[in-house]
Short mmCIF file of C-alpha atoms and ligand atoms in Angstrom, two decimals:
data_model
loop_
_atom_site.label_atom_id
_atom_site.label_comp_id
_atom_site.label_asym_id
_atom_site.label_seq_id
_atom_site.Cartn_x
_atom_site.Cartn_y
_atom_site.Cartn_z
CA MET C 20 0.00 0.00 0.00
CA ALA C 21 3.01 2.27 -0.38
CA LYS C 22 2.24 5.83 -1.52
CA THR C 23 4.51 8.01 -3.62
CA TRP C 24 5.37 11.66 -3.08
CA GLU C 25 3.57 12.47 -6.34
CA GLU C 26 0.36 10.74 -5.22
CA ILE C 27 0.42 12.57 -1.91
CA ASN C 28 1.04 15.94 -3.58
CA ALA C 29 -1.79 15.28 -6.03
CA ARG C 30 -4.11 14.67 -3.08
CA ILE C 31 -2.94 17.90 -1.44
CA ALA C 32 -3.55 19.81 -4.68
CA SER C 33 -7.06 18.42 -5.03
CA GLY C 34 -7.86 19.11 -1.39
CA GLU C 35 -8.35 15.43 -0.54
CA ALA C 36 -5.23 14.84 1.52
CA VAL C 37 -5.73 13.55 5.07
CA VAL C 38 -3.34 15.44 7.33
CA MET C 39 -2.79 14.88 11.05
CA THR C 40 -0.36 16.10 13.66
CA ALA C 41 2.08 13.53 15.06
CA GLU C 42 0.10 13.45 18.31
CA GLU C 43 -3.19 12.83 16.51
CA PHE C 44 -1.55 10.14 14.40
CA GLY C 45 -0.27 8.37 17.54
CA VAL C 46 -3.82 8.24 18.89
CA LEU C 47 -5.26 7.00 15.60
CA ALA C 48 -2.62 4.26 15.28
CA ALA C 49 -3.37 3.10 18.83
CA ASP C 50 -7.12 3.03 18.13
CA GLU C 51 -7.26 1.59 14.62
CA GLY C 52 -3.91 -0.11 14.23
CA LEU C 53 -0.83 0.93 12.33
CA LYS C 54 -1.90 -0.58 9.01
CA ALA C 55 -5.20 1.27 8.91
CA ALA C 56 -3.63 4.54 10.08
CA ALA C 57 -0.88 4.32 7.46
CA LYS C 58 -3.48 3.78 4.76
CA LYS C 59 -5.82 6.55 5.88
CA VAL C 60 -3.34 9.37 6.49
CA ASP C 61 -1.23 11.10 3.82
CA VAL C 62 0.82 13.59 5.79
CA VAL C 63 1.81 13.92 9.44
CA THR C 64 2.89 17.34 10.72
CA THR C 65 5.47 17.91 13.44
CA GLY C 66 6.60 20.95 15.39
CA THR C 67 9.14 22.19 17.89
CA PHE C 68 9.74 25.52 19.62
CA GLY C 69 12.94 25.56 21.66
CA PRO C 70 15.97 27.79 22.10
CA MET C 71 18.23 27.32 19.08
CA CYS C 72 21.50 29.17 19.62
CA SER C 73 22.88 28.45 16.18
CA SER C 74 20.50 30.78 14.37
CA GLY C 75 20.82 34.14 12.69
CA VAL C 76 19.94 36.29 9.71
CA VAL C 77 21.58 37.46 6.51
CA LEU C 78 20.76 41.13 5.82
CA ASN C 79 21.41 43.46 2.91
CA PHE C 80 20.98 47.16 3.69
CA GLY C 81 21.29 48.71 0.21
CA HIS C 82 23.81 51.42 -0.64
CA SER C 83 23.97 54.91 0.83
CA ASP C 84 25.19 57.96 -1.10
CA PRO C 85 28.15 58.23 -1.03
CA PRO C 86 28.47 54.49 -0.45
CA ILE C 87 30.28 52.73 2.39
CA ARG C 88 31.99 49.35 2.62
CA MET C 89 30.67 48.50 6.09
CA GLY C 90 33.48 47.16 8.26
CA GLU C 91 32.55 47.35 11.90
CA ILE C 92 28.77 47.05 12.08
CA THR C 93 26.35 47.32 15.02
CA ILE C 94 22.56 47.12 15.03
CA ASN C 95 21.00 48.52 18.20
CA ASP C 96 24.51 48.21 19.68
CA VAL C 97 24.75 44.51 18.81
CA GLU C 98 27.72 43.63 16.64
CA ALA C 99 27.03 42.07 13.24
CA TYR C 100 29.62 40.45 10.99
CA GLY C 101 31.58 42.87 8.80
CA GLY C 102 33.49 40.37 6.71
CA LEU C 103 31.08 40.10 3.77
CA ALA C 104 30.46 42.40 0.78
CA ALA C 105 29.94 46.14 1.33
CA VAL C 106 26.40 46.18 2.72
CA ASP C 107 25.80 42.51 3.55
CA THR C 108 25.98 41.21 7.09
CA TYR C 109 25.21 38.21 9.25
CA LEU C 110 23.69 38.75 12.67
CA GLY C 111 23.77 35.83 15.09
CA VAL C 112 21.23 35.42 17.90
CA THR C 113 23.72 34.93 20.73
CA GLN C 114 25.75 38.11 20.09
CA PRO C 115 25.34 40.30 23.22
CA SER C 116 24.71 44.06 23.08
CA ARG C 117 27.71 46.27 23.81
CA THR C 118 25.62 48.28 26.24
CA LYS C 119 22.99 45.90 27.61
CA GLY C 120 24.94 42.64 27.51
CA ILE C 121 22.97 39.41 27.28
CA GLU C 122 19.66 41.09 28.18
CA TYR C 123 19.53 42.31 24.58
CA GLY C 124 21.28 40.23 21.96
CA GLY C 125 21.17 39.56 18.24
CA ALA C 126 18.03 37.51 18.95
CA HIS C 127 16.28 40.61 20.30
CA VAL C 128 17.30 42.72 17.27
CA ILE C 129 15.73 40.06 15.04
CA GLU C 130 12.53 40.04 17.12
CA ASP C 131 12.35 43.85 16.89
CA LEU C 132 12.76 43.63 13.10
CA ILE C 133 9.99 41.03 12.83
CA ARG C 134 7.76 43.25 14.96
CA GLY C 135 8.29 46.07 12.47
CA LYS C 136 10.37 48.25 14.77
CA ALA C 137 13.10 50.54 13.46
CA VAL C 138 16.60 49.56 14.57
CA ARG C 139 19.70 51.76 14.68
CA LEU C 140 22.35 50.77 12.17
CA ARG C 141 25.85 52.10 12.66
CA ALA C 142 28.94 51.15 10.68
CA GLN C 143 32.50 52.28 10.17
CA SER C 144 34.99 51.79 7.45
CA ALA C 145 38.50 52.86 6.45
CA GLY C 146 37.09 54.23 3.20
CA THR C 147 38.16 53.19 -0.29
CA ASP C 148 38.13 54.85 -3.71
CA CYS C 149 34.86 53.19 -4.64
CA TYR C 150 33.37 53.33 -1.13
CA PRO C 151 34.51 56.70 0.21
CA ARG C 152 32.16 56.99 3.20
CA THR C 153 33.81 56.11 6.51
CA GLU C 154 30.83 56.27 8.86
CA ILE C 155 27.09 55.76 8.80
CA ASP C 156 24.46 56.16 11.51
CA THR C 157 20.86 55.57 10.49
CA TRP C 158 17.62 53.74 11.30
CA VAL C 159 16.15 50.90 9.27
CA THR C 160 13.10 48.64 9.38
CA LEU C 161 12.66 45.17 7.93
CA ASP C 162 10.73 46.68 4.99
CA ASP C 163 13.70 48.88 4.10
CA LEU C 164 16.05 45.94 3.62
CA ASN C 165 16.61 44.34 0.22
CA GLN C 166 17.03 40.81 1.55
CA ALA C 167 16.55 39.51 5.04
CA TYR C 168 16.54 35.79 5.61
CA PHE C 169 17.25 33.30 8.31
CA PHE C 170 20.22 31.08 7.77
CA ASN C 171 20.34 28.90 10.86
CA PRO C 172 23.32 26.53 10.88
CA ARG C 173 21.81 24.18 13.49
CA ASN C 174 18.12 23.82 14.33
CA ALA C 175 15.64 21.12 15.32
CA TYR C 176 18.07 18.89 17.23
CA GLN C 177 16.95 15.31 17.09
CA ASN C 178 16.50 14.61 20.80
CA TYR C 179 18.41 16.33 23.57
CA ALA C 180 19.89 15.67 26.98
CA VAL C 181 18.04 15.84 30.29
CA ALA C 182 20.21 18.16 32.39
CA VAL C 183 20.88 17.64 36.10
CA ASN C 184 23.53 18.82 38.52
CA THR C 185 25.08 16.60 41.19
CA SER C 186 27.59 19.24 42.31
CA ASP C 187 27.03 21.28 45.47
CA ARG C 188 26.47 24.65 43.81
CA VAL C 189 23.84 26.20 41.56
CA ILE C 190 24.94 26.30 37.92
CA HIS C 191 23.58 28.37 35.04
CA THR C 192 23.55 26.60 31.69
CA TYR C 193 21.92 26.81 28.29
CA LEU C 194 19.49 24.30 29.75
CA GLY C 195 18.49 26.72 32.48
CA THR C 196 19.37 27.00 36.15
CA LEU C 197 20.33 23.64 37.60
CA LEU C 198 19.96 23.30 41.35
CA PRO C 199 22.63 21.43 43.34
CA HIS C 200 22.37 17.81 44.56
CA LEU C 201 19.93 16.77 41.79
CA GLY C 202 17.58 19.61 42.83
CA ASN C 203 15.88 19.65 39.42
CA ALA C 204 16.08 18.36 35.88
CA THR C 205 15.45 20.26 32.64
CA TYR C 206 14.81 18.84 29.20
CA CYS C 207 14.48 20.34 25.76
CA SER C 208 12.61 18.47 23.07
CA ALA C 209 9.09 18.37 21.70
CA GLY C 210 9.27 14.56 22.12
CA ALA C 211 6.64 12.81 19.99
CA LEU C 212 6.04 16.07 18.06
CA SER C 213 9.71 16.71 17.32
CA PRO C 214 10.45 16.70 13.55
CA LEU C 215 13.53 14.48 13.39
CA LEU C 216 12.27 12.04 16.05
CA ASN C 217 9.39 11.23 13.69
CA ASP C 218 11.73 10.38 10.81
CA PRO C 219 14.66 9.03 12.79
CA THR C 220 16.73 7.83 9.83
CA TYR C 221 16.12 10.90 7.62
CA ARG C 222 14.22 9.07 4.89
CA THR C 223 11.97 12.02 4.02
CA ILE C 224 13.71 15.04 5.57
CA GLY C 225 16.73 16.16 3.57
CA VAL C 226 18.27 19.00 1.60
CA GLY C 227 15.45 20.86 -0.17
CA SER C 228 12.60 19.72 2.09
CA ARG C 229 10.02 22.49 2.36
CA ILE C 230 9.34 23.24 6.01
CA PHE C 231 7.89 25.75 8.48
CA VAL C 232 10.48 28.16 9.92
CA ALA C 233 9.37 30.83 12.41
CA GLY C 234 5.99 31.18 10.71
CA ALA C 235 7.41 31.35 7.19
CA ALA C 236 7.73 28.68 4.53
CA GLY C 237 11.41 27.78 4.30
CA TYR C 238 13.70 24.95 3.35
CA VAL C 239 16.22 22.56 4.77
CA ALA C 240 19.46 23.98 3.34
CA TRP C 241 21.94 21.35 4.46
CA GLU C 242 22.73 18.99 7.30
CA GLY C 243 22.98 21.04 10.48
CA THR C 244 26.30 21.51 12.27
CA GLN C 245 27.18 18.63 14.61
CA HIS C 246 24.73 16.39 12.69
CA ASN C 247 25.49 13.02 14.26
CA PRO C 248 23.57 10.14 12.68
CA ASN C 249 25.81 7.66 14.53
CA GLN C 250 24.31 8.44 17.93
CA THR C 251 23.16 5.46 20.02
CA ARG C 252 19.65 4.35 18.97
CA ASP C 253 16.91 2.37 20.69
CA GLU C 254 15.02 -0.68 19.36
CA ASN C 255 12.85 1.62 17.18
CA GLY C 256 15.90 3.23 15.61
CA VAL C 257 15.29 6.45 17.53
CA PRO C 258 18.37 8.22 18.97
CA VAL C 259 18.48 8.34 22.78
CA ALA C 260 20.64 11.49 22.87
CA PRO C 261 21.35 14.52 20.60
CA ALA C 262 21.79 13.22 17.03
CA GLY C 263 20.66 14.73 13.72
CA THR C 264 20.32 18.47 13.06
CA LEU C 265 19.11 20.71 10.25
CA ALA C 266 20.49 23.88 8.69
CA VAL C 267 17.47 25.89 7.58
CA ILE C 268 16.74 28.91 5.45
CA ALA C 269 13.61 31.10 5.33
CA ASP C 270 12.48 34.63 4.56
CA LEU C 271 12.63 36.85 7.66
CA LYS C 272 10.06 39.16 6.06
CA ALA C 273 7.50 36.35 6.16
CA ALA C 274 8.32 35.32 9.76
CA SER C 275 5.98 35.91 12.67
CA SER C 276 6.74 36.97 16.24
CA GLU C 277 4.31 34.26 17.33
CA PHE C 278 6.83 31.65 16.19
CA TYR C 279 10.12 33.41 16.91
CA SER C 280 11.03 34.77 20.36
CA ALA C 281 14.27 36.21 21.68
CA ALA C 282 15.49 34.76 24.97
CA THR C 283 18.02 35.46 27.70
CA PHE C 284 19.32 32.65 29.86
CA THR C 285 20.59 34.20 33.08
CA GLY C 286 24.27 33.55 33.61
CA TYR C 287 24.58 32.06 30.16
CA GLY C 288 23.61 34.34 27.30
CA ALA C 289 21.15 35.39 24.64
CA SER C 290 19.44 32.90 22.35
CA ALA C 291 16.22 32.57 20.39
CA PHE C 292 13.23 30.27 20.41
CA VAL C 293 12.71 29.26 16.81
CA GLY C 294 9.60 27.43 15.68
CA ILE C 295 10.33 24.63 13.22
CA GLY C 296 7.74 22.34 11.67
CA VAL C 297 8.27 19.57 9.14
CA PRO C 298 5.56 17.73 7.18
CA ILE C 299 6.27 14.03 6.78
CA PRO C 300 4.61 11.96 4.04
CA VAL C 301 3.16 8.64 5.22
CA LEU C 302 4.86 6.68 2.45
CA ASP C 303 4.59 3.23 4.01
CA GLU C 304 4.11 1.32 7.25
CA GLU C 305 7.77 1.62 8.14
CA ILE C 306 7.62 5.41 8.45
CA ALA C 307 4.14 5.15 9.98
CA ALA C 308 5.64 3.09 12.80
CA THR C 309 7.96 5.90 13.92
CA LEU C 310 5.29 8.56 13.30
CA ALA C 311 3.04 6.66 15.70
CA LEU C 312 5.54 6.67 18.57
CA THR C 313 4.36 8.61 21.62
CA ASP C 314 6.11 10.34 24.52
CA ALA C 315 5.99 7.02 26.38
CA ASP C 316 8.09 5.36 23.65
CA ILE C 317 10.81 8.00 23.25
CA THR C 318 13.64 8.32 25.73
CA ALA C 319 16.35 10.86 26.57
CA THR C 320 19.60 10.42 28.47
CA VAL C 321 20.11 12.16 31.82
CA ILE C 322 23.41 14.04 31.84
CA ASP C 323 25.24 15.54 34.82
CA TYR C 324 26.08 19.15 33.91
CA GLY C 325 27.73 19.54 37.30
CA VAL C 326 30.82 18.11 35.61
CA ALA C 327 32.16 20.84 33.32
CA ARG C 328 33.89 18.57 30.83
CA ARG C 329 33.20 17.59 27.23
CA SER C 330 32.33 14.10 28.34
CA ARG C 331 29.80 14.42 31.13
CA PRO C 332 28.57 11.38 33.05
CA ALA C 333 25.24 9.82 32.01
CA LEU C 334 22.83 8.88 34.80
CA GLY C 335 20.35 6.71 32.95
CA ARG C 336 17.43 7.16 30.56
CA VAL C 337 13.87 8.41 31.01
CA THR C 338 10.86 8.70 28.72
CA TYR C 339 9.28 12.00 27.66
CA ALA C 340 6.05 10.88 29.30
CA GLN C 341 7.91 10.64 32.63
CA LEU C 342 9.55 14.02 32.06
CA ARG C 343 6.19 15.66 31.31
CA SER C 344 4.68 14.25 34.51
CA GLY C 345 6.81 16.81 36.40
CA GLU C 346 8.91 14.27 38.26
CA ILE C 347 11.47 11.60 37.42
CA GLU C 348 13.56 9.27 39.53
CA ILE C 349 17.36 9.41 39.34
CA GLU C 350 19.52 7.15 41.49
CA GLY C 351 16.51 6.47 43.71
CA LYS C 352 15.82 10.16 44.23
CA LYS C 353 12.66 11.95 43.08
CA VAL C 354 13.65 14.95 40.99
CA GLN C 355 11.31 17.69 39.76
CA THR C 356 11.44 18.35 36.02
CA GLY C 357 10.84 21.42 33.90
CA PRO C 358 10.78 21.76 30.11
CA ILE C 359 12.55 24.43 28.04
CA SER C 360 10.98 23.64 24.71
CA SER C 361 7.38 24.87 24.61
CA ILE C 362 4.97 22.01 24.01
CA ALA C 363 2.05 24.44 23.63
CA LYS C 364 3.85 26.22 20.77
CA ALA C 365 5.00 22.92 19.23
CA ARG C 366 1.33 21.91 19.03
CA ARG C 367 0.42 25.29 17.50
CA ILE C 368 3.11 24.82 14.84
CA ALA C 369 2.01 21.27 13.94
CA ALA C 370 -1.60 22.51 13.74
CA GLU C 371 -0.63 25.55 11.67
CA LEU C 372 1.34 23.41 9.23
CA LYS C 373 -1.69 21.15 8.93
CA THR C 374 -3.78 24.18 7.96
CA TRP C 375 -1.17 25.26 5.41
CA ILE C 376 -1.35 21.85 3.75
CA THR C 377 -5.12 21.36 3.84
CA GLU C 378 -6.25 24.94 3.17
CA HIS C 379 -3.38 26.59 1.36
CA LYS C 380 -2.26 23.52 -0.56
CA PHE C 381 1.31 23.62 0.74
CA GLU C 382 2.93 20.80 -1.21
CA LEU C 383 5.75 18.60 -0.01
CA VAL C 384 9.17 18.64 -1.65
CA GLN C 385 11.10 15.41 -1.90
CA PRO C 386 14.71 15.86 -0.74
CA LEU C 387 17.17 16.72 -3.50
CA GLN C 388 19.86 15.05 -1.43
CA LEU C 389 19.59 12.90 1.69
CA LEU C 390 21.19 13.94 4.96
CA PRO C 391 24.21 11.87 6.06
CA GLN C 392 22.71 8.53 7.07
CA PRO C 393 23.33 6.39 10.18
CA GLY C 394 26.73 4.75 9.90
CA SER C 395 28.19 7.52 7.75
CA GLN C 396 29.61 10.00 10.26
CA GLY C 397 29.83 10.93 13.91
CA VAL C 398 30.91 14.10 15.68
CA LYS C 399 34.58 14.92 16.01
CA PRO C 400 35.99 16.56 19.11
CA LEU C 401 38.37 19.52 19.06
CA ASP C 402 41.71 18.48 20.45
CA ILE C 403 44.14 21.04 21.74
CA HIS C 404 47.57 20.83 20.10
CA THR C 405 50.63 22.74 21.16
CA GLU C 406 52.15 22.78 17.73
CA GLU C 407 51.01 22.79 14.15
CA ALA C 408 50.10 19.28 13.00
CA ASN C 409 51.79 18.02 9.85
CA MET I 18 -3.61 39.79 64.63
CA PRO I 19 -1.97 41.40 61.62
CA ARG I 20 0.61 39.49 59.65
CA LYS I 21 2.88 41.11 57.09
CA ARG I 22 5.84 40.15 54.96
CA PHE I 23 8.85 42.41 54.71
CA ASP I 24 11.83 42.45 52.43
CA LEU I 25 14.89 43.42 54.51
CA THR I 26 18.19 44.60 53.04
CA PHE I 27 21.24 44.55 55.31
CA PRO I 28 24.22 46.74 54.46
CA PRO I 29 27.57 44.90 54.45
CA ASN I 30 29.03 44.27 57.94
CA GLN I 31 25.88 45.40 59.69
CA ALA I 32 24.08 42.23 60.70
CA THR I 33 25.48 42.10 64.19
CA LYS I 34 22.43 42.26 66.48
CA PRO I 35 20.16 39.23 66.74
CA ILE I 36 17.21 41.13 65.30
CA THR I 37 14.65 38.37 65.52
CA TYR I 38 15.43 37.96 69.23
CA HIS I 39 14.81 41.67 69.80
CA LEU I 40 11.58 41.65 67.80
CA VAL I 41 10.31 38.88 70.06
CA LYS I 42 11.63 40.14 73.41
CA ASP I 43 11.24 43.90 73.05
CA TYR I 44 8.29 44.25 70.69
CA ASP I 45 6.16 41.16 71.33
CA LEU I 46 6.26 40.26 67.62
CA THR I 47 6.54 36.80 66.07
CA PRO I 48 9.08 36.85 63.23
CA ASN I 49 9.29 34.01 60.76
CA ILE I 50 12.25 33.93 58.38
CA LEU I 51 11.01 32.72 54.99
CA ARG I 52 14.27 33.19 53.15
CA ALA I 53 17.63 34.72 53.97
CA GLN I 54 20.90 35.32 52.23
CA ILE I 55 23.45 36.86 54.56
CA GLN I 56 27.18 36.59 54.10
CA PRO I 57 29.90 38.49 55.96
CA GLY I 58 31.11 41.53 54.09
CA GLN I 59 28.25 41.44 51.59
CA GLU I 60 24.85 43.02 51.34
CA GLY I 61 22.28 40.65 52.83
CA ARG I 62 18.60 40.07 52.17
CA MET I 63 15.89 38.50 54.23
CA LEU I 64 12.25 37.78 53.62
CA LEU I 65 10.63 38.10 57.02
CA GLU I 66 7.04 37.47 57.99
CA ILE I 67 5.99 39.25 61.14
CA THR I 68 2.86 38.55 63.18
CA GLY I 69 1.89 40.58 66.22
CA PRO I 70 -0.28 43.28 67.79
CA LYS I 71 -0.89 46.29 65.55
CA GLU I 72 0.68 48.79 68.00
CA SER I 73 4.00 46.92 68.04
CA PHE I 74 4.36 46.75 64.27
CA ASP I 75 5.53 50.31 63.65
CA ALA I 76 7.88 50.24 66.64
CA GLY I 77 9.39 46.97 65.45
CA VAL I 78 9.92 48.28 61.95
CA ALA I 79 11.42 51.51 63.36
CA PHE I 80 13.85 49.39 65.39
CA LEU I 81 14.95 47.53 62.25
CA GLU I 82 15.49 50.78 60.38
CA GLN I 83 17.48 52.14 63.29
CA GLU I 84 19.77 49.15 62.89
CA GLY I 85 20.53 50.34 59.37
CA ILE I 86 18.28 47.80 57.70
CA THR I 87 16.15 48.86 54.73
CA VAL I 88 12.61 47.60 55.28
CA GLN I 89 10.20 47.26 52.36
CA PRO I 90 6.88 45.52 52.07
CA ALA I 91 7.49 42.16 50.41
CA ALA I 92 5.94 41.05 47.17
CA THR I 93 2.54 39.49 47.56
CA ASP I 94 1.95 38.37 44.03
CA ILE I 95 3.74 37.50 40.84
CA LYS I 96 2.69 39.05 37.57
CA LEU I 97 2.91 37.19 34.29
CA ASP I 98 3.15 39.06 31.02
CA GLU I 99 1.15 36.64 28.90
CA ASP I 100 2.17 38.28 25.62
CA ALA I 101 5.84 37.74 26.41
CA CYS I 102 5.44 34.22 27.84
CA VAL I 103 6.14 31.43 25.33
CA LEU I 104 4.98 28.64 27.69
CA CYS I 105 8.42 27.07 27.68
CA GLY I 106 8.04 25.94 31.29
CA LEU I 107 11.56 26.76 32.43
CA CYS I 108 10.19 28.70 35.43
CA THR I 109 8.58 25.48 36.69
CA ALA I 110 12.00 23.82 36.81
CA VAL I 111 13.31 26.23 39.45
CA CYS I 112 10.17 26.68 41.55
CA ARG I 113 10.98 24.46 44.53
CA PRO I 114 7.70 25.02 46.43
CA GLY I 115 5.75 23.81 43.38
CA ALA I 116 3.78 27.04 42.96
CA LEU I 117 4.43 27.10 39.22
CA THR I 118 3.68 23.89 37.35
CA MET I 119 2.87 22.82 33.81
CA SER I 120 -0.20 20.93 32.87
CA ALA I 121 0.98 17.64 31.35
CA GLU I 122 -2.13 17.55 29.11
CA THR I 123 -2.44 21.10 27.82
CA GLY I 124 1.06 22.50 28.34
CA ALA I 125 -0.48 25.49 30.15
CA LEU I 126 1.32 27.28 32.97
CA LEU I 127 -0.43 26.92 36.33
CA PHE I 128 0.20 29.15 39.36
CA ASP I 129 -0.82 28.25 42.91
CA LYS I 130 -0.48 31.47 44.89
CA ASP I 131 -0.72 29.73 48.26
CA LYS I 132 2.49 27.81 47.61
CA CYS I 133 4.54 30.81 46.43
CA VAL I 134 7.24 32.07 48.80
CA TYR I 135 8.27 34.97 46.52
CA CYS I 136 11.81 33.72 46.19
CA GLU I 137 12.24 35.27 42.70
CA ALA I 138 13.82 32.12 41.29
CA CYS I 139 11.31 32.11 38.43
CA VAL I 140 11.87 35.82 37.75
CA VAL I 141 15.59 35.20 37.19
CA ALA I 142 15.10 31.96 35.24
CA CYS I 143 12.46 33.14 32.76
CA PRO I 144 14.21 33.57 29.39
CA ARG I 145 11.47 35.95 28.26
CA ARG I 146 11.63 38.12 31.40
CA ALA I 147 7.88 37.63 31.57
CA ILE I 148 7.55 37.37 35.37
CA THR I 149 7.75 40.25 37.83
CA LEU I 150 7.00 40.36 41.53
CA SER I 151 4.32 42.82 42.52
CA PHE I 152 3.11 44.27 45.79
S1 SF4 Y 27 8.63 33.37 43.38
FE1 SF4 Y 27 9.60 31.40 43.93
S2 SF4 Y 27 7.96 30.23 44.86
FE2 SF4 Y 27 6.96 31.91 43.80
S3 SF4 Y 27 6.44 31.09 41.80
FE3 SF4 Y 27 8.46 32.04 41.60
S4 SF4 Y 27 9.91 30.39 41.95
FE4 SF4 Y 27 7.93 29.68 42.71
S1 SF4 Y 28 9.84 30.69 31.98
FE1 SF4 Y 28 8.85 32.61 31.34
S2 SF4 Y 28 8.29 32.27 29.21
FE2 SF4 Y 28 8.75 30.26 30.08
S3 SF4 Y 28 6.73 29.51 30.81
FE3 SF4 Y 28 7.69 30.53 32.54
S4 SF4 Y 28 6.90 32.63 32.43
FE4 SF4 Y 28 6.51 31.71 30.44
#
């Protein structure tokens, strides 16, 4: 009963496609069986809304008169990269403001742009024959820019760690504040709704896949940085720790502040919540089986962030259903849990994507190239050498 | 009998007198320390709940101020900016008394005022700066 991409897209175009969110599909498969669910449903939508530090935007400001080759660039006092062509820049979400520090970072500039606010652009240059201006100080809005698009090198991590702290002091991490002596546990994944957990071996999600990025239609541009298909997997083939990642691209001008939010993690830095949603075609029963997995079937590894080393000790595995209950047990101790990735927003994204497909006939794009597959590559560490290697 | 919560700030090297002892002995008040952070050589803070006869209240507070302590009414509520909140749930991870929790079914943020001790942990943890203490 296998379906092809073309058949599914034809059904979307004619308005007949049956589309469900990953949560709804899990319920249907439990009620009617996997075979029936796989036959009935054409597309399953996923969603996630968590802090994604490796995100940022490419901007082009247009030329002033006389023109400037922007060298040192700040936007609302946040430094943007000056190593591209004259009026191109890249602004990363974690870059802190020179005046407000991590309370206002690149992420906040991007949110202000999406909200239509004017931002102060200042740049300096040594001046050249063709770009004589040495300084510029002006205000711009998103509408004023020629191009503005997200290029996020690493989004939608396939699973993540559960963070705890066995040390005797409070620590501030990108997974929130961790209380001493296993005082709490934080976790950061949309679980059963998470895009890459629904297609654990990247059969349908690859370079060129059309996806939802911060409220805009965007694409998977490449494998994300630190993409690690070789991560340990469970009996369903689902990674039990951080594994695959996506590099994504999307128009900032079409993004929405409902699905993109700047963030500041106290004692750590600025970041941004980015909403990502991926539609997955129900091609056959094999993919249906992973689409049907629920929070009770998917596990994450508990990691001790109290040890500030690359290789931190693992303290066992728990399911997302246990994590969502608000309490897990680690080494015989009851530990309160708190999420970082918004499940309410993840549901909104999966539902929104469903509407795009059913009402606006958003068609699926088959990957032009697959992501590196399990067995192909892992993640290399950075070793510290004292002399140049030959 | 009135009961009030106060937010006390101690200047560095000032916390010498046993203030709770004096509040009990000299002013007939019942102090209850809800939270304290006092280290030698650093500014200290204490969340103090005081119960006692109305007449003694002002005298007790005056005594504290005389000792160089800044006395302010403590927060009695937390305010959530719902437009800023993204329902991430990170605040629930640091709320030890369990005043802030997440509904496992709906993912909504739930607040039980009776359990809140106004420790500000959620205020500091919220990545959207959506929570403020109010009076
Ligand atoms: S102030 Fe403290 S007790 Fe009250 S909700 Fe926030 S973290 Fe919980
Ligand atoms: S941490 Fe802040 S943004 Fe997140 S749920 Fe709590 S109040 Fe909302």
